[in-house]
Amino acid sequence: MALNEVLTEIDSGLDAAMDRLFELLKIRSISTDPAYREETHEAAEWLVKELKSLGFDAELRPTTGHPMVVAHSKGDGPRLLFYGHYDVQPVDPLELWNTPPFEPQIEDTENGRVIRGRGASDDKGQLMTFIEACRAYKAVNGELPGNLVIFLEGEEESGSPSLVPFLENNREELTSDLALICDTSMVSPGVPSIAGSLRGMLKEEFTLHGPRIDLHSGHYGGPALNPLREISKIIASFHDDQGRVAVDGFYEGVHEVPAEQLEAWKTCGFDEKEYLQHAGMTVPHGEEGYSTLEQQWARPTLEINGLWGGYQGAGSKTVIPAEAHCKITCRLVGDMDPAHVRKALRAHVEARLPVDARITWDGDLDGAPASVMDTSRPEFEAARQALSDEWNREAVIVGMGGSIPIGYYFKSILGMDAMLIGFANDDDAIHSPNEKYDVKSFHKGIRSWARILDRIAK
């Protein structure tokens, strides 16, 4: 591979690459909203067309939901599977966007040029870095780099309901020597990062039922059980004063981070002050005795994501509500078992119910264990060196606080490791109004994949 020629091709073709990204960003592929079903399908068709133009054998694969995009290039070397997703989050609240979310544009900021638009960073901009690297390689060499499988999902932002059945039904076709995933962030701007671990996820939702109907707070205030008051007590019992989860058995399977790993994290480029300030905080508020990075990457959490009940409209309505509701997510680490955590959490809640109250649970929602990658594989060091060369800064192996279940499913269903390399920044507002993707990240992301493929696709 004439690497320098490929990099030159990427540089000269950047404007055209951004034009193609803008075409994809204009498609409103909101997977969770049935109103956008046709446009989500359109995004998949757009990608198939692009991949076919590069010489991939590409096609749509139907599912019970949105289609998968699967493409192959048959060449020499190890078989590498690249994963991304073409669906995006909803744009609400629309009034907080400074520009229309599906009319992408370039904006000059104090930190450089950025691409504004829903999906710019998560994940259309990131998946296009890999496709554009393949395009440049093909333009220079006349063929695609090695033995590649491209696998693009259309339901990642809506819980991936079709993913597991699809992987199980297409195990032989998709199983590769290594999976490459571009749906993550750098630990700090300009610091290329490879994720060595991902936290798992458990979702729960419950309703606490009290009186048969909403009650007049004058007639029944005092003797009546108030579900909002009782659910507040239960929620307050989830954590102790040191921020530790107080659910019996919650920490089963949690391991302390080895000292050498903690030492490496100290020099990974993470800026705690900047990280906290970005969220409007001055100090971390998690589990005492652990650094901010440990809290984010290596400790489990139990978070209240939603809490509601009673009258929500303007003014006052003097009622004692008949029920109260709570949404919870737990981030899992190490060998934590989602089924065990779910059982422990439910037991904790139900043990604290007063007389005349009952709980209903919203079925068995999503749950996936944490993923720990085999970073001793030679491909990880090859990729780390390639990233260091491109960014002129030592690339780092990091943990990730987020949860990308695909990494776990690749391991548990297809039996293959995954290498997660992303070029997003923490301030990209990926699920919020005014999502962005730095033009520099897009450009250097393309160049990074070219360098990585040069090292591991032979």
XYZ file of C-alpha atoms in Angstrom:
458
model
C 0.000 0.000 0.000
C 1.416 3.364 -1.051
C 0.442 4.982 2.240
C 1.737 8.481 1.491
C -0.192 8.537 -1.777
C -3.354 7.436 -0.009
C -2.932 10.155 2.621
C -2.422 12.736 -0.118
C -5.586 11.489 -1.833
C -7.486 11.912 1.452
C -6.224 15.475 1.881
C -7.114 16.530 -1.656
C -10.519 14.883 -1.483
C -11.628 16.248 1.898
C -14.184 18.700 0.495
C -15.795 15.968 -1.600
C -15.817 13.655 1.405
C -17.636 16.283 3.455
C -20.150 16.768 0.647
C -20.932 13.055 0.779
C -21.259 13.178 4.557
C -23.668 16.104 4.219
C -25.822 14.041 1.852
C -26.115 11.322 4.485
C -26.716 13.822 7.311
C -29.681 15.312 5.471
C -31.545 11.990 5.696
C -33.715 11.959 8.824
C -32.980 8.401 9.918
C -34.539 8.566 13.409
C -34.965 4.873 14.112
C -37.103 5.114 17.230
C -39.912 7.123 15.556
C -42.170 5.225 13.108
C -42.791 8.500 11.260
C -39.214 8.286 9.921
C -39.264 4.646 8.893
C -39.001 5.364 5.163
C -36.169 7.848 5.620
C -34.271 5.434 7.844
C -34.573 2.908 5.018
C -33.380 5.613 2.615
C -30.186 6.092 4.647
C -29.460 2.374 4.391
C -30.027 2.459 0.626
C -27.715 5.468 0.315
C -24.932 3.558 2.050
C -25.421 0.475 -0.098
C -25.110 2.629 -3.208
C -21.911 4.251 -1.932
C -20.346 0.934 -0.982
C -21.204 -0.612 -4.340
C -19.563 2.346 -6.083
C -16.335 1.467 -4.267
C -16.413 -2.152 -5.374
C -17.984 -3.741 -2.300
C -20.531 -6.503 -2.722
C -23.167 -4.636 -0.700
C -26.836 -5.171 0.007
C -29.690 -4.424 2.385
C -30.646 -7.234 4.726
C -34.222 -7.059 6.024
C -35.061 -7.467 9.701
C -38.286 -7.145 11.643
C -37.269 -3.507 12.117
C -34.849 -1.393 10.115
C -32.527 -3.117 7.633
C -28.890 -3.996 8.124
C -26.276 -3.025 5.551
C -23.766 -5.793 4.853
C -20.868 -5.431 2.414
C -17.866 -7.577 1.500
C -14.580 -7.075 -0.250
C -12.641 -10.255 -0.826
C -8.909 -9.835 -0.617
C -5.852 -11.225 1.093
C -4.994 -10.906 4.760
C -7.017 -11.180 7.962
C -10.748 -10.795 7.801
C -11.753 -7.516 9.444
C -15.326 -6.475 10.220
C -16.144 -2.770 10.514
C -19.270 -1.795 12.493
C -21.166 1.494 12.640
C -24.783 2.631 12.746
C -26.670 4.883 10.350
C -29.636 5.740 12.588
C -29.726 8.838 14.790
C -31.343 10.136 17.954
C -34.521 12.269 17.901
C -33.883 16.012 17.752
C -36.167 17.181 20.571
C -36.276 19.840 21.920
C -36.168 21.371 18.451
C -36.348 24.944 19.715
C -32.910 24.607 21.313
C -31.178 24.004 17.970
C -29.386 27.038 16.558
C -29.558 25.570 13.053
C -31.977 23.027 11.522
C -30.767 19.572 12.666
C -31.036 17.981 9.214
C -29.564 20.892 7.272
C -25.867 20.296 8.044
C -23.454 23.171 7.760
C -19.912 24.199 8.580
C -19.498 26.544 11.525
C -16.377 28.369 12.668
C -15.891 28.179 16.437
C -13.167 29.315 18.805
C -11.868 25.721 18.751
C -11.912 25.346 14.968
C -14.341 24.394 12.211
C -17.151 21.986 13.054
C -19.904 20.184 11.184
C -23.318 20.884 12.748
C -26.207 18.462 12.367
C -27.883 15.447 13.916
C -25.698 12.392 13.406
C -22.593 14.431 12.553
C -20.658 12.702 15.329
C -22.956 9.835 16.351
C -22.463 7.932 14.155
C -22.662 9.028 10.518
C -19.523 11.155 10.597
C -17.590 8.393 12.306
C -18.679 5.538 10.048
C -17.887 7.671 7.003
C -14.271 8.056 8.166
C -13.767 4.350 7.477
C -15.639 4.379 4.169
C -13.660 7.411 2.972
C -10.386 5.705 3.919
C -11.441 2.750 1.738
C -12.332 5.178 -1.065
C -8.889 6.791 -1.010
C -7.179 3.403 -0.935
C -9.206 2.252 -3.936
C -8.416 5.460 -5.861
C -4.666 4.983 -5.374
C -4.338 1.192 -5.573
C -7.234 0.210 -7.787
C -8.561 -2.229 -5.211
C -9.947 -2.253 -1.684
C -7.690 -2.878 1.335
C -7.728 -6.559 2.254
C -10.536 -8.837 3.303
C -13.232 -6.543 4.717
C -16.781 -6.928 5.971
C -18.780 -3.761 6.599
C -21.766 -4.146 8.910
C -23.965 -1.088 9.485
C -26.948 -1.173 11.818
C -30.119 0.941 11.690
C -31.470 0.449 15.219
C -28.589 1.267 17.571
C -30.337 4.359 18.905
C -33.554 2.436 19.587
C -32.207 -0.525 21.553
C -31.052 -2.770 18.650
C -34.041 -5.156 18.834
C -33.058 -6.935 15.591
C -29.334 -7.173 16.291
C -29.004 -10.408 18.270
C -31.256 -12.482 15.968
C -29.397 -11.126 12.947
C -25.989 -12.017 14.391
C -27.204 -15.493 15.326
C -28.724 -16.109 11.888
C -25.656 -14.820 10.010
C -22.905 -16.062 12.310
C -20.744 -17.691 9.640
C -20.910 -14.754 7.247
C -20.061 -12.101 9.832
C -17.505 -13.859 12.044
C -14.091 -12.316 11.395
C -10.617 -12.218 12.886
C -11.313 -8.857 14.524
C -14.119 -6.293 14.683
C -13.423 -2.577 14.276
C -15.945 -0.205 15.870
C -15.998 3.553 15.301
C -18.647 4.849 17.714
C -16.587 6.174 20.616
C -14.771 9.320 21.781
C -11.240 10.412 22.428
C -10.279 10.738 26.072
C -9.420 14.388 25.451
C -9.318 16.558 22.304
C -6.388 15.546 20.139
C -5.550 12.423 22.166
C -6.179 9.332 19.988
C -7.779 6.606 22.074
C -8.494 2.890 21.853
C -11.113 1.572 24.252
C -9.967 -1.477 26.187
C -13.196 -1.874 28.134
C -16.840 -0.811 28.053
C -19.301 -0.702 30.903
C -22.381 -2.859 30.555
C -25.953 -1.683 30.970
C -29.110 -2.686 32.801
C -32.409 -0.831 32.396
C -35.341 -0.947 34.794
C -38.644 0.873 35.168
C -41.250 0.481 37.863
C -44.535 1.949 39.049
C -45.475 2.248 42.710
C -49.249 1.958 43.111
C -51.059 3.366 46.137
C -54.678 4.560 46.348
C -57.254 3.178 43.923
C -57.634 6.631 42.339
C -56.163 10.118 42.737
C -57.386 11.502 46.048
C -58.366 14.968 47.268
C -55.445 16.097 49.431
C -57.787 17.833 51.851
C -60.091 14.879 52.392
C -57.323 12.254 52.458
C -54.161 14.200 53.270
C -52.706 12.548 56.346
C -54.291 9.104 56.365
C -53.591 8.347 52.694
C -50.488 6.614 51.384
C -48.744 9.003 48.980
C -46.875 7.090 46.234
C -44.573 10.032 45.500
C -43.473 10.189 49.125
C -42.920 6.432 49.290
C -41.032 6.216 45.991
C -38.800 9.060 47.179
C -37.878 7.053 50.275
C -36.998 4.046 48.145
C -34.862 6.112 45.776
C -33.053 7.750 48.694
C -32.165 4.270 49.968
C -30.261 3.332 46.791
C -27.048 5.104 47.893
C -25.244 5.715 51.152
C -23.676 9.014 52.191
C -20.413 8.106 50.454
C -22.084 7.609 47.070
C -21.828 3.817 47.238
C -24.795 1.791 45.953
C -26.552 0.345 49.000
C -28.289 -2.566 47.257
C -27.263 -5.905 48.779
C -25.200 -7.933 46.305
C -24.833 -5.061 43.832
C -21.016 -5.179 43.794
C -20.719 -8.899 43.153
C -18.304 -9.318 40.221
C -16.696 -5.872 40.592
C -12.881 -5.851 40.608
C -10.416 -3.171 41.619
C -8.322 -1.664 38.830
C -4.709 -2.908 38.843
C -2.191 -0.352 40.082
C -0.297 -0.288 36.776
C -3.499 0.504 34.905
C -4.324 3.339 37.275
C -0.831 4.730 36.753
C -1.273 4.622 32.977
C -4.586 6.462 33.215
C -2.877 9.323 35.046
C -0.943 10.173 31.869
C -3.662 9.529 29.297
C -4.431 13.196 28.718
C -7.675 13.385 30.697
C -8.427 16.874 32.045
C -10.700 16.466 35.071
C -11.358 20.179 35.493
C -12.362 20.621 31.864
C -14.483 17.461 31.977
C -16.406 18.700 35.015
C -16.736 22.286 33.813
C -18.244 21.117 30.548
C -21.152 19.693 32.576
C -21.400 22.717 34.888
C -19.745 21.033 37.883
C -16.715 21.822 40.002
C -16.222 18.504 41.838
C -17.127 14.851 41.127
C -20.218 13.570 42.937
C -19.753 9.818 42.636
C -18.403 7.088 44.860
C -15.926 8.453 47.375
C -12.412 7.037 47.342
C -12.226 6.736 43.549
C -10.904 9.207 40.997
C -13.152 10.724 38.349
C -11.718 8.368 35.718
C -12.265 5.341 37.936
C -15.831 6.432 38.590
C -16.404 6.849 34.857
C -14.591 3.781 33.500
C -14.273 1.159 36.221
C -17.013 1.558 38.836
C -20.665 0.509 38.547
C -23.479 3.008 38.911
C -27.187 3.144 39.675
C -28.748 6.271 38.200
C -32.292 7.661 38.368
C -33.121 8.703 34.805
C -36.736 9.677 35.344
C -39.082 10.233 38.272
C -42.645 11.431 37.974
C -46.209 11.234 39.212
C -49.198 13.379 40.069
C -50.212 16.619 38.372
C -47.682 17.970 35.856
C -49.595 20.884 34.315
C -49.585 24.600 34.996
C -50.749 25.831 38.366
C -51.794 23.645 41.261
C -54.002 20.597 41.581
C -54.505 19.384 45.119
C -54.342 15.632 44.628
C -52.555 12.694 46.164
C -51.615 10.659 43.057
C -52.601 7.036 42.695
C -49.172 6.061 41.428
C -45.575 7.193 40.929
C -43.023 6.108 38.343
C -39.248 5.669 38.150
C -36.749 4.858 35.374
C -33.341 3.471 36.319
C -30.166 2.494 34.490
C -27.190 0.692 35.996
C -23.754 0.734 34.375
C -21.969 -2.570 34.953
C -18.268 -3.421 35.141
C -16.056 -6.476 35.472
C -18.001 -9.723 35.833
C -21.281 -8.213 37.026
C -24.241 -10.298 35.866
C -27.209 -8.202 34.645
C -29.690 -10.867 35.783
C -28.199 -10.900 39.293
C -28.244 -7.085 39.494
C -31.856 -6.987 38.316
C -32.886 -9.513 40.973
C -31.010 -7.636 43.707
C -32.468 -4.275 42.663
C -36.035 -5.586 42.604
C -35.605 -7.261 45.984
C -34.304 -3.974 47.427
C -37.329 -2.060 46.172
C -39.949 -4.624 47.140
C -38.550 -5.044 50.655
C -39.253 -1.353 51.303
C -42.886 -1.263 50.239
C -45.324 -0.078 52.917
C -48.682 -1.694 53.566
C -51.257 -0.873 50.844
C -48.551 -0.249 48.203
C -47.586 -2.544 45.354
C -45.012 -2.498 42.568
C -45.289 -3.361 38.892
C -42.140 -3.725 36.790
C -42.005 -2.840 33.105
C -40.967 -6.292 31.907
C -37.354 -7.335 31.456
C -35.739 -4.366 29.769
C -32.280 -4.336 28.178
C -29.313 -5.798 29.997
C -25.784 -6.551 28.791
C -22.552 -7.300 30.712
C -19.428 -5.197 30.503
C -16.944 -5.866 27.695
C -13.216 -6.264 28.298
C -11.036 -6.418 25.195
C -7.891 -8.483 24.744
C -5.541 -5.528 24.301
C -2.524 -7.872 24.221
C -3.382 -8.770 20.632
C -0.779 -7.420 18.178
C -3.458 -5.512 16.251
C -3.962 -3.212 19.236
C -0.313 -2.194 19.336
C -0.245 -1.789 15.549
C -3.297 0.468 15.704
C -1.870 2.413 18.619
C 1.319 3.112 16.675
C -0.672 4.130 13.585
C -2.764 6.559 15.620
C 0.323 7.981 17.327
C 1.910 8.637 13.929
C -1.172 10.439 12.632
C -1.967 12.576 15.652
C 1.679 13.279 16.586
C 0.776 12.276 20.125
C 1.086 8.948 21.908
C -2.184 7.045 21.528
C -3.622 5.576 24.714
C -5.609 2.514 25.779
C -8.534 3.744 27.854
C -11.735 2.567 29.489
C -15.142 3.826 28.469
C -18.001 4.803 30.713
C -20.623 4.286 28.046
C -22.206 1.041 26.940
C -22.046 -0.295 23.399
C -23.630 -3.752 23.583
C -22.348 -4.671 20.125
C -18.877 -5.255 21.596
C -20.266 -7.837 24.001
C -22.421 -9.476 21.316
C -19.503 -9.780 18.905
C -17.668 -11.693 21.628
C -20.532 -13.805 22.981
C -22.235 -14.650 19.665
C -19.481 -14.441 17.044
C -16.545 -15.259 19.307
C -14.403 -12.343 18.140
C -12.667 -9.460 19.863
C -13.432 -5.848 19.016
C -11.188 -2.804 18.782
C -13.042 0.432 19.471
C -11.491 3.532 17.951
C -13.481 6.748 17.740
C -12.709 10.369 16.930
C -15.559 12.161 18.701
C -15.074 14.636 21.550
C -17.006 14.771 24.812
C -18.480 18.154 23.880
C -19.999 16.929 20.586
C -23.519 16.966 22.129
C -24.239 13.626 20.500
C -27.727 13.134 22.007
C -28.485 16.822 22.494
C -29.361 19.862 20.390
C -26.598 21.351 18.218
C -24.638 18.128 17.728
C -21.279 18.703 16.079
C -18.257 16.896 14.707
C -14.914 18.647 14.387
C -13.730 18.892 10.799
C -10.262 18.028 12.099
C -11.625 14.853 13.709
C -13.338 13.849 10.469
C -10.215 14.521 8.390
C -7.741 12.883 10.731
C -10.169 10.041 11.360
C -10.042 9.140 7.668
C -6.251 9.357 7.667
C -6.102 7.285 10.865
C -8.083 4.414 9.358
C -5.844 4.475 6.299
C -2.787 4.109 8.531
C -4.429 1.373 10.615
C -5.463 -0.618 7.554
C -1.918 -0.260 6.242
C -0.661 -2.019 9.359
C -3.274 -4.710 10.037
C -5.103 -5.464 6.764
C -2.143 -7.182 5.078
